[in-house]
Short mmCIF file of C-alpha atoms in Angstrom, two decimals:
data_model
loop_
_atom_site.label_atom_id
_atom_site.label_comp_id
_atom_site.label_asym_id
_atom_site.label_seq_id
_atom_site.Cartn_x
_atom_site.Cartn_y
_atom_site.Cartn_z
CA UNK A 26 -72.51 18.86 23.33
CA UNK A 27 -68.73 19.80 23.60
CA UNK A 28 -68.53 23.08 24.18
CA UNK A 29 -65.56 23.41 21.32
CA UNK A 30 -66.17 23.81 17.09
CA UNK A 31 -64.25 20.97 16.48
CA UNK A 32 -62.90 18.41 18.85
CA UNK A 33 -59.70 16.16 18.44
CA UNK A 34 -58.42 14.64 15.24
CA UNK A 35 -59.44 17.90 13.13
CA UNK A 36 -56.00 20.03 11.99
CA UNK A 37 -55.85 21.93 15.28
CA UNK A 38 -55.16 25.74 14.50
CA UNK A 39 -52.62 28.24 16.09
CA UNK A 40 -53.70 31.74 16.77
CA UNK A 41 -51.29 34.02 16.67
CA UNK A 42 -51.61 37.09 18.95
CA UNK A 43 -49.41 40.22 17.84
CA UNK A 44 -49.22 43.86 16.78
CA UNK A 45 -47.50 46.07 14.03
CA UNK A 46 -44.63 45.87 16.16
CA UNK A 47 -44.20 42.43 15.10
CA UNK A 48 -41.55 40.82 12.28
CA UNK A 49 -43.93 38.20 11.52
CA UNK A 50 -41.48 37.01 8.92
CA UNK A 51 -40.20 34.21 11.74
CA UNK A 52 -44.13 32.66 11.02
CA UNK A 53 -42.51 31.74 7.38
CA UNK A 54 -40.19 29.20 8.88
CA UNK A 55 -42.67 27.22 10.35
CA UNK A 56 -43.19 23.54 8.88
CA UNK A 57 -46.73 23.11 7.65
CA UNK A 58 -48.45 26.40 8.72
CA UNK A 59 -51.30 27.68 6.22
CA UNK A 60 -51.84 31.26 7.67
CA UNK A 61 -54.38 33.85 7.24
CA UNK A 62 -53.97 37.63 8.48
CA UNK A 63 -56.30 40.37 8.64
CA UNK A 64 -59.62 38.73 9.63
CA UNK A 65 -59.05 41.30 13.09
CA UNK A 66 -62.14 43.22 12.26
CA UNK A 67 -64.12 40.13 11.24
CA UNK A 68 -63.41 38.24 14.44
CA UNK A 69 -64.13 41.19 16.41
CA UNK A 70 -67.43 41.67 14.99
CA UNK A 71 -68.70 38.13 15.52
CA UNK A 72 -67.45 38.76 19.37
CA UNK A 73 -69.49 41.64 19.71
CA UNK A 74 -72.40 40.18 18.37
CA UNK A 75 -72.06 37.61 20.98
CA UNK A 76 -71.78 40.27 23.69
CA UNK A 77 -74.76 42.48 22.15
CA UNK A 78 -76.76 39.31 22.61
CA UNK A 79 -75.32 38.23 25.78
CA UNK A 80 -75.20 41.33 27.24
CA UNK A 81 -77.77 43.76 26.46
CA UNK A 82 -80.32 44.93 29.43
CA UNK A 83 -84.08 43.82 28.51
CA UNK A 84 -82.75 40.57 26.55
CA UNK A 85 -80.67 39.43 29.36
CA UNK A 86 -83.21 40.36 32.23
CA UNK A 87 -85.86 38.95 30.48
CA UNK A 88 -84.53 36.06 29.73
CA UNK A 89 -83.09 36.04 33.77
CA UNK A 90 -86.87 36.07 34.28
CA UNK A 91 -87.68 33.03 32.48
CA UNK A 92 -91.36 34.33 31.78
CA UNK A 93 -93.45 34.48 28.24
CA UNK A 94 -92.49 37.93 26.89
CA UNK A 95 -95.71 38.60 24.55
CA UNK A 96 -96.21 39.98 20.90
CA UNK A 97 -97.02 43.51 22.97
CA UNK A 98 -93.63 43.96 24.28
CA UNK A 99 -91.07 45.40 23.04
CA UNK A 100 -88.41 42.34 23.44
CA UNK A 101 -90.83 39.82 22.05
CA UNK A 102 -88.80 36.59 22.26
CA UNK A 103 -86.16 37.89 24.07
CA UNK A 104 -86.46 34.98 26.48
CA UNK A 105 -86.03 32.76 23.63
CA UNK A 106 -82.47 33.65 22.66
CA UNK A 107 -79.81 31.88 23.20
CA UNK A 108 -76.15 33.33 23.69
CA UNK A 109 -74.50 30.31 24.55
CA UNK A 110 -75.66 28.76 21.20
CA UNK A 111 -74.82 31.83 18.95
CA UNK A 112 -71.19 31.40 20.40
CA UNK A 113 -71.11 27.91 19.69
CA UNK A 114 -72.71 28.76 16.28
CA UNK A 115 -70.09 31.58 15.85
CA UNK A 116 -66.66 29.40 16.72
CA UNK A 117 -67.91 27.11 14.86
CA UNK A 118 -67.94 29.44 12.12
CA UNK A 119 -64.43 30.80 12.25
CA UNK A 120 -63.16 27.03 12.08
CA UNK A 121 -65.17 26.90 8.85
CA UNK A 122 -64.93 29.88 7.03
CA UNK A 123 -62.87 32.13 9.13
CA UNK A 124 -59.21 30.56 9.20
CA UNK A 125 -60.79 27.90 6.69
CA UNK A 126 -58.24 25.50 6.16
CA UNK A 127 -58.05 23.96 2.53
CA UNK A 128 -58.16 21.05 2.05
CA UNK A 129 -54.53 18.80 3.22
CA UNK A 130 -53.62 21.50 5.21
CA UNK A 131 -51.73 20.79 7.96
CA UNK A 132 -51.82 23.63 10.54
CA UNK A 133 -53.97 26.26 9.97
CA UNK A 134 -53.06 29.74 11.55
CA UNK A 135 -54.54 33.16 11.92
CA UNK A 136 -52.27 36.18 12.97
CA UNK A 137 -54.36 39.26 14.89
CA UNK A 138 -52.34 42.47 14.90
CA UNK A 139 -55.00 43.26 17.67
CA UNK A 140 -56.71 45.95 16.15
CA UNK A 141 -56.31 48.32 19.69
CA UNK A 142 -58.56 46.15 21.20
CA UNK A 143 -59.03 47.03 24.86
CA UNK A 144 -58.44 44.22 27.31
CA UNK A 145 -62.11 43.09 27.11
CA UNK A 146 -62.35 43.42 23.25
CA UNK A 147 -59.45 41.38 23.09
CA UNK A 148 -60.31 38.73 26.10
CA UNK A 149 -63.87 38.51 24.09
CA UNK A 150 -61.99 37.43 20.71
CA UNK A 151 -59.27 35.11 21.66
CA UNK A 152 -62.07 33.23 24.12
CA UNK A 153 -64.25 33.06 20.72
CA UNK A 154 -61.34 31.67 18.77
CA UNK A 155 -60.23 29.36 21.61
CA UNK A 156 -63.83 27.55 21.37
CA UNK A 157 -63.60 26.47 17.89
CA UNK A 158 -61.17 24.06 18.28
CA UNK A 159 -60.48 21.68 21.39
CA UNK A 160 -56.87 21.54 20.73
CA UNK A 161 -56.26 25.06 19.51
CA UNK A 162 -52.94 26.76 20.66
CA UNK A 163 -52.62 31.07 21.32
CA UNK A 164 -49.54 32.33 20.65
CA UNK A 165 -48.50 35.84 21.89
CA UNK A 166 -45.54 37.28 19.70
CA UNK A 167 -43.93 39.43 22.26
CA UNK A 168 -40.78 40.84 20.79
CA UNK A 169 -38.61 43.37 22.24
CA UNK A 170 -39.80 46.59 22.75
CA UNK A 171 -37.22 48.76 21.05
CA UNK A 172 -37.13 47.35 17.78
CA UNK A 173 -40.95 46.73 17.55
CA UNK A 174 -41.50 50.09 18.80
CA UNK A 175 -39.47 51.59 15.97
CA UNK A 176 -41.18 48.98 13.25
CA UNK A 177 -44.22 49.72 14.48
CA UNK A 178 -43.91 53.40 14.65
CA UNK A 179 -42.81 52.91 10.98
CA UNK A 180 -45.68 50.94 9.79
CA UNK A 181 -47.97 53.15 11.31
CA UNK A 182 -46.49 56.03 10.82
CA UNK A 183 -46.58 57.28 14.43
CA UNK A 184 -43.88 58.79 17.04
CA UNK A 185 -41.72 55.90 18.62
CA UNK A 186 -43.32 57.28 21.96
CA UNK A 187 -46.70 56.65 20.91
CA UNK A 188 -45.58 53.17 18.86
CA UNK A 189 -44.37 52.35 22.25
CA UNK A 190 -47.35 53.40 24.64
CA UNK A 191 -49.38 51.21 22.03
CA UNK A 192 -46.86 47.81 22.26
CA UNK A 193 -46.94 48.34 26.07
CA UNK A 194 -50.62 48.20 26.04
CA UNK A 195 -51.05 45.49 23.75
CA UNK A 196 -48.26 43.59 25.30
CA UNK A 197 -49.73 43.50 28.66
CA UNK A 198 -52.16 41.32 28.19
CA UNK A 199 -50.05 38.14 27.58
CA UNK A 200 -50.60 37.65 31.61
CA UNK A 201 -54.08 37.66 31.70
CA UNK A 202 -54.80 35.86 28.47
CA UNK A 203 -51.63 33.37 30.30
CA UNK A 204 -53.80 32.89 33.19
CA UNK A 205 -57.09 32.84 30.92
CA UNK A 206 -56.18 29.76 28.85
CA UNK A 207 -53.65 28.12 30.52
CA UNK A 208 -51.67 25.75 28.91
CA UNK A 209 -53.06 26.46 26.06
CA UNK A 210 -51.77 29.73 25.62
CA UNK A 211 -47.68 30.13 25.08
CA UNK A 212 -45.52 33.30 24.95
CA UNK A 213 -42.85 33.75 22.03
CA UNK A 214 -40.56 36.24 23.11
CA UNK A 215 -39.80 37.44 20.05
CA UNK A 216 -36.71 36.34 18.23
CA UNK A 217 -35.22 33.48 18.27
CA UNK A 218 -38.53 30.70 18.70
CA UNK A 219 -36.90 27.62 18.27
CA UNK A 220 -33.60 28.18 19.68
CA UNK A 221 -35.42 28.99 23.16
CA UNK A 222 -35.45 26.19 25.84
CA UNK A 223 -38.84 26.81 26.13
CA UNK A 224 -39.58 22.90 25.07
CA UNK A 225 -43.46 23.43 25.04
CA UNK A 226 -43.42 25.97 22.51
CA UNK A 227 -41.26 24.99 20.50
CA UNK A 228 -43.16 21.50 20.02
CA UNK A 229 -46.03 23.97 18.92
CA UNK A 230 -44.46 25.87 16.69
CA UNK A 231 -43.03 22.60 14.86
CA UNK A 232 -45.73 20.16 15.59
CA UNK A 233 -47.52 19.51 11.82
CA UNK A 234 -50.99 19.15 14.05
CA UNK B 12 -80.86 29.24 -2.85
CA UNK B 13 -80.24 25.56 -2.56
CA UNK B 14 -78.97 25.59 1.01
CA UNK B 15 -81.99 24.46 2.62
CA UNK B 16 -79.98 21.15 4.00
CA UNK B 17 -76.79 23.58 5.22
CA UNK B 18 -78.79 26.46 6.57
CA UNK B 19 -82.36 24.93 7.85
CA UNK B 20 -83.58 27.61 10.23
CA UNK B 21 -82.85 30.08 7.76
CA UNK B 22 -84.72 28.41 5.12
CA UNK B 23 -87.58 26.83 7.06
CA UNK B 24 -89.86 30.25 6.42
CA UNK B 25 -90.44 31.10 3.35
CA UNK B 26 -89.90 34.93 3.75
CA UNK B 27 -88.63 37.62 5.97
CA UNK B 28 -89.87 40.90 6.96
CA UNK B 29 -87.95 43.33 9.02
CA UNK B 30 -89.90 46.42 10.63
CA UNK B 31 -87.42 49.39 10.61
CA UNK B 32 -87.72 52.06 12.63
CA UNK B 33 -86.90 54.20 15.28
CA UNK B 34 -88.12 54.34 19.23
CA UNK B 35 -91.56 55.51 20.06
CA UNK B 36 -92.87 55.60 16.50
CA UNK B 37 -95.76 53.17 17.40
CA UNK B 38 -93.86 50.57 15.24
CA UNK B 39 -94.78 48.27 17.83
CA UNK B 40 -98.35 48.70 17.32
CA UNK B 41 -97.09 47.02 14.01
CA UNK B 42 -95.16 44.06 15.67
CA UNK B 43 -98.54 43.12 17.61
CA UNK B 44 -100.52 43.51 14.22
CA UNK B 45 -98.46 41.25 12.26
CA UNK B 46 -98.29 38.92 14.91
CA UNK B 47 -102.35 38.54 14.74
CA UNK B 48 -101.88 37.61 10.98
CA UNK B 49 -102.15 33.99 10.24
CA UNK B 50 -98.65 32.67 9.07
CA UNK B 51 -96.69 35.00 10.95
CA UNK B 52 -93.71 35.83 13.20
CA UNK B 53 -92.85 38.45 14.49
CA UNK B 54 -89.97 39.67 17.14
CA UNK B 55 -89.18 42.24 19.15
CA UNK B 56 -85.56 44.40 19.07
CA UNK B 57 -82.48 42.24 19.69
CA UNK B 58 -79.75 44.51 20.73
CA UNK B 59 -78.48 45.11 17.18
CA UNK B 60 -77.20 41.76 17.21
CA UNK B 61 -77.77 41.04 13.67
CA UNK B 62 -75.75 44.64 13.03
CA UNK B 63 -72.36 43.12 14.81
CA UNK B 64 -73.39 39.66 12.19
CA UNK B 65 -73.62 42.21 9.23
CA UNK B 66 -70.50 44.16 10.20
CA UNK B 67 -68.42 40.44 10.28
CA UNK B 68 -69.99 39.67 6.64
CA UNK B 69 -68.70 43.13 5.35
CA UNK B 70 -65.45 42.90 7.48
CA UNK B 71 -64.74 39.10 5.42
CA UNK B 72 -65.72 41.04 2.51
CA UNK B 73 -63.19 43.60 2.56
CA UNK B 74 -60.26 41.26 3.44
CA UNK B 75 -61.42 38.02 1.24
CA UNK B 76 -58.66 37.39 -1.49
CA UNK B 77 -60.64 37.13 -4.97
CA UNK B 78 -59.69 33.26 -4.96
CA UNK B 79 -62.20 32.63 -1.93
CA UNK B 80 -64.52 34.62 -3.85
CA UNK B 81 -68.52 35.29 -3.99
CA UNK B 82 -69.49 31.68 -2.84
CA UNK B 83 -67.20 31.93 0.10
CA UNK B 84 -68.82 35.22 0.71
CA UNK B 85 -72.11 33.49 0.27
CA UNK B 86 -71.69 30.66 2.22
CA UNK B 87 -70.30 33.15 5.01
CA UNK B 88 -73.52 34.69 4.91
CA UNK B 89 -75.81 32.38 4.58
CA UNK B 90 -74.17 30.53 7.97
CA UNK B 91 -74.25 33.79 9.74
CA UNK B 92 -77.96 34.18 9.01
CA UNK B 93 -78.86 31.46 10.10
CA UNK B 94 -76.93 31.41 13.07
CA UNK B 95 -79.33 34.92 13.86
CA UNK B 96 -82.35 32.73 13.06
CA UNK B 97 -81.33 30.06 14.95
CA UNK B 98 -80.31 31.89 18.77
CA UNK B 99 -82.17 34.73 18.21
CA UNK B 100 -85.59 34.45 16.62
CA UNK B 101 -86.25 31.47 17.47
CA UNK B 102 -88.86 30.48 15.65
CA UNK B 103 -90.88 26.87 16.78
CA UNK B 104 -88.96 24.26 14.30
CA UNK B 105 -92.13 22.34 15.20
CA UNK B 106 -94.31 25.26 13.81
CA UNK B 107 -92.72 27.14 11.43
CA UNK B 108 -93.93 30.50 10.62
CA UNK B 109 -94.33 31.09 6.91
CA UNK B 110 -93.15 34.74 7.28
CA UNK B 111 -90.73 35.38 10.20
CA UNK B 112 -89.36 38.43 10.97
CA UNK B 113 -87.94 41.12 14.23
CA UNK B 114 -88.57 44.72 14.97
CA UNK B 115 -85.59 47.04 15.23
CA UNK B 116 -84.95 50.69 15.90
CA UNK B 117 -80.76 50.39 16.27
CA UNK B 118 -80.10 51.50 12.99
CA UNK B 119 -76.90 52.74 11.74
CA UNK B 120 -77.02 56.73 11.00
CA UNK B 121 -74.68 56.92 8.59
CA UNK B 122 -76.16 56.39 5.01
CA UNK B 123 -73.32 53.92 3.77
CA UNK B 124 -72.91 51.53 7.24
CA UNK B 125 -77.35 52.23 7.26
CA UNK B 126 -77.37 50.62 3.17
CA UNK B 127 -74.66 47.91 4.04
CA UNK B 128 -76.94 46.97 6.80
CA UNK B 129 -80.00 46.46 4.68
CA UNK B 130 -78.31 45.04 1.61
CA UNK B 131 -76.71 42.06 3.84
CA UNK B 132 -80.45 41.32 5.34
CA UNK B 133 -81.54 41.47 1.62
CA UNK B 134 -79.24 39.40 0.08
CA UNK B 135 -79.28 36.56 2.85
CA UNK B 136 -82.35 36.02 4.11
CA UNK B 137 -84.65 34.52 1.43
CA UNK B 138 -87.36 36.49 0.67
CA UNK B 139 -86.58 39.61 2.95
CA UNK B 140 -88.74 42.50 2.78
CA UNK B 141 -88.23 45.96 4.73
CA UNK B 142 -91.14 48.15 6.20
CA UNK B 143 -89.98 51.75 6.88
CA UNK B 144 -92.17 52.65 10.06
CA UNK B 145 -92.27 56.49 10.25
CA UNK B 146 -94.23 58.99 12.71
CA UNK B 147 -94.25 62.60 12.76
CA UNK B 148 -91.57 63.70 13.89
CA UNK B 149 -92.68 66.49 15.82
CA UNK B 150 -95.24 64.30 17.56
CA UNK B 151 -92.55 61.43 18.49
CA UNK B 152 -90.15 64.40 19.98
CA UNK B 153 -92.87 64.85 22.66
CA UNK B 154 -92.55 61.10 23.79
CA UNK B 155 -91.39 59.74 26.60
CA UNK B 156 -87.21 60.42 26.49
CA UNK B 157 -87.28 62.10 23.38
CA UNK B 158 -89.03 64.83 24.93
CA UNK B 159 -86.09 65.71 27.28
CA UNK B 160 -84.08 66.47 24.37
CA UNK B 161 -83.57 69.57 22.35
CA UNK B 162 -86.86 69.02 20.42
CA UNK B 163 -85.15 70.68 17.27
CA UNK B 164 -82.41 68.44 17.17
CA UNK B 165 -84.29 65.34 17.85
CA UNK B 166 -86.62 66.60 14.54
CA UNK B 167 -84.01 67.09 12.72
CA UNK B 168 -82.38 63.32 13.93
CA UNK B 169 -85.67 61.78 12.98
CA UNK B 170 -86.11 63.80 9.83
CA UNK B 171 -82.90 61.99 8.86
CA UNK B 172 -83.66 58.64 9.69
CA UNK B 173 -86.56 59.40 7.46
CA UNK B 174 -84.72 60.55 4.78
CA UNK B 175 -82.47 57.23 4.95
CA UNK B 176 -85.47 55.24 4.97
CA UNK B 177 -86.97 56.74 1.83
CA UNK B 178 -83.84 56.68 -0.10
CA UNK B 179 -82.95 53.23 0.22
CA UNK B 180 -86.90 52.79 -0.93
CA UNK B 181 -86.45 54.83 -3.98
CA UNK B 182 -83.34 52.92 -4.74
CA UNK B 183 -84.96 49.45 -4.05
CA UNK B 184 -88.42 49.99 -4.77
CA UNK B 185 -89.25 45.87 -4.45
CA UNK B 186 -87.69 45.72 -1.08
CA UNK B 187 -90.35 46.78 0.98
CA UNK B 188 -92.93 49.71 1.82
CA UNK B 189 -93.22 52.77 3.89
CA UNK B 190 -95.69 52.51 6.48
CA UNK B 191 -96.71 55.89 8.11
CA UNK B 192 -98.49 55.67 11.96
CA UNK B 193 -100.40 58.97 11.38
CA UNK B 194 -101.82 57.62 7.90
CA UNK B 195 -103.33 54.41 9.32
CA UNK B 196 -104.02 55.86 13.02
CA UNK B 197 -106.39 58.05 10.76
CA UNK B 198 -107.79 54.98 8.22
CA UNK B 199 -107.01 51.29 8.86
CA UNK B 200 -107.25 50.61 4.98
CA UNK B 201 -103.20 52.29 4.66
CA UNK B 202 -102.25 49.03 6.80
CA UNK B 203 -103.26 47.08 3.53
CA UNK B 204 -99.71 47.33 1.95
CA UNK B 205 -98.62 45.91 5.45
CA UNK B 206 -100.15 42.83 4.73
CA UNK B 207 -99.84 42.27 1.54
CA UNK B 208 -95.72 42.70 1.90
CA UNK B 209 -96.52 39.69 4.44
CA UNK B 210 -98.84 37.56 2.26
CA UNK B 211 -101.63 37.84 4.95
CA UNK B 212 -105.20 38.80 4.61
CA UNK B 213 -106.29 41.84 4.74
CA UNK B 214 -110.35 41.96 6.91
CA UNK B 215 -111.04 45.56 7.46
CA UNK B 216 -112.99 44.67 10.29
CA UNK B 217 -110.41 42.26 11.68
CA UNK B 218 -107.57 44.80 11.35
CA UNK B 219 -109.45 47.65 12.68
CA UNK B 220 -110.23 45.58 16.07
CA UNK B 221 -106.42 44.65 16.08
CA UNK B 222 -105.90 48.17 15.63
CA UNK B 223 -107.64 49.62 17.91
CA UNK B 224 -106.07 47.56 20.54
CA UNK B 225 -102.68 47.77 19.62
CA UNK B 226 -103.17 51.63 19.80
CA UNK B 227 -104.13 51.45 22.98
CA UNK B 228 -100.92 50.46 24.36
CA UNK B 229 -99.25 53.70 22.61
CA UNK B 230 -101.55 56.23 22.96
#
């Protein structure tokens, strides 16, 4: 079984990785896109339940063990369960009902304002998103600091300082989620997309899937 | 619900029954008895994973523009359910039980996150029926790491719990029972509602032996 959702020939998706910082309005321009916002709190709630299950002492030492738990202990089953499967079950899941692309649609896209996630909250969620489609794409809006500091700090209604602490945070994760995914991941320093020489994302951004 | 060809491991049983309680209540004296019942299966706590599933349905729920609507909702829960059927209970597809069901005591303590909780299992596992372990509370603050807590405050945490439990009961009276392990410590016959809620039959004689077994792992 391929470890992705949905392999080739589906509408491959873009994820779009950004904060309140962001002018998403850039998104608007792009040819064929069908995107969805605010699932954040949705995502990160399937990717927890992956990690409870993954993650949790008795269930994952007991089913380490590999021994018949019986109906007189506490984890009954535990070595039964099967985290690798609920993942699978869960990409599979956001494909279908998460960034649920109507039918036609072209290129299906979900934006994440992030949420705060910490670094593993947010590794956790983009590697659950990743798996439900082979050929799905994560794009990190990175814009400049100063004016996404001061629209974020507006949005939010917090100090520029803080707006800025927040972007920083957020922001430094595009190398590690870089590294993470590879190819598959591309930066959009944020403005001016298309006009970038960066060749491979701008066949991303205007690719119709 | 017609989904039996899109959601088969959630449909195979033909109802659910989820033991709610809190730790060192003897609800597992409860998990052992139901698993002697013919027709029956029933699992032990799974890391609140069905509470991060929940929290996704309600999370879609809040965001979902009213033209995806209730069957998107539906059809969102229905998948997640039996994605938790599937990886985590586990039940033999060669051997389905008729009445499946886990033990918990990761409950949420605040009364609106504690209802959302129940009202998801409710509304997306066919048949799904709730049984409100309690104990003493005094008695259960003596136990194991309870007792190196404040004993008042751990009272008054489990006094709660019961409060939560008996609230959602009065509000959905058809949802399940109240099982009390002081009443049927005392007098097998209170386990009676306990098997009727799972459509098993109830022998006195049989239950007391399975009783008085299970006990002796708690006691």
């Amino acid at each position: 079984m391929s470890r992705f959702a949905q392999p080739s020939g589906h509408p491959s998706p873009l994820f779009f990785i950004g904060h309140d910082g962001v002018d998403t309005s850039p998104l608007a321009d792009l040819p064929g896109l069908f995107l969805r916002d605010g699932r954040d709190r949705m995502i990160a709630a399937l990717s927890a339940a992956c990690h409870q299950l993954e993650e949790t002492g008795p269930l994952a030492g007991l089913r380490a063990a590999g021994q018949p738990t019986t109906p007189a202990q506490p984890w009954f089953g535990a070595e039964r369960t099967d985290p690798e499967r609920l993942r699978a079950r869960l990409a599979s899941l956001i494909h279908a009902h998460v960034i649920d692309p109507p039918p036609g649609t072209r290129r299906p896209a979900l934006l994440s304002r992030q949420i705060f996630w910490t670094w593993e909250e947010c590794r956790a969620a983009t590697e659950l998103m990743m798996q439900s489609h082979a050929e799905a794409r994560l794009v990190l809006l990175c814009p400049e600091t100063k004016p996404a500091s001061a629209l974020f700090s507006e949005r939010r209604d917090w100090s520029v300082d803080a707006a800025h602490r927040a972007i920083a945070t957020m922001q430094s994760y595009a190398k590690p989620l870089r590294k993470q995914f590879g190819a598959r991941c591309l930066i959009w320093q944020m403005p001016g997309h298309v006009a970038t020489p960066d060749a491979g994302l701008r066949q991303t951004l205007m690719a119709e899937s | 619900m017609s989904g039996a060809v899109y959601y088969p491991h959630l449909n195979r049983p033909e109802a659910y029954l989820i033991v709610v309680s809190y730790g060192l209540s003897g609800d597992l004296v409860v998990q052992r008895l139901l698993n002697g019942a013919d027709g029956v299966l029933m699992r032990g706590e799974n890391g609140d994973t069905l509470g991060a599933l929940s929290d996704s349905w309600h999370e879609a729920a809040s965001v979902a523009p009213a033209a995806e609507g209730f069957m998107w909702l539906n059809r969102l829960g229905w998948a997640l359910a039996d994605s938790f059927v599937e990886t985590v209970l586990t039940p033999d597809p060669t051997q389905p039980p008729l009445v499946l069901g886990f033990r918990e005591i990761r409950w949420p303590e605040n009364p609106v996150a504690f209802r959302q909780r129940l009202d998801f299992i409710a509304g997306f596992f066919p048949g799904a029926r709730f049984v409100f372990h309690t104990r003493n509370p005094a008695d259960v603050a003596q136990i194991g790491w309870w007792a190196e807590q404040d004993a008042d405050q751990v009272i008054a945490q489990l006094e709660a719990r019961d409060s939560l439990f008996a609230a959602y009961l009065r509000d959905h009276p058809d949802r399940g029972i109240r099982l009390h392990f002081d009443d049927y410590r005392q007098d097998p016959e209170a386990l009676r509602p306990l098997y009727d809620l799972a459509g098993a039959p109830f022998d006195p004689e049989r239950v007391a032996q399975d009783l008085a077994a299970a006990l002796e792992g708690v006691e």
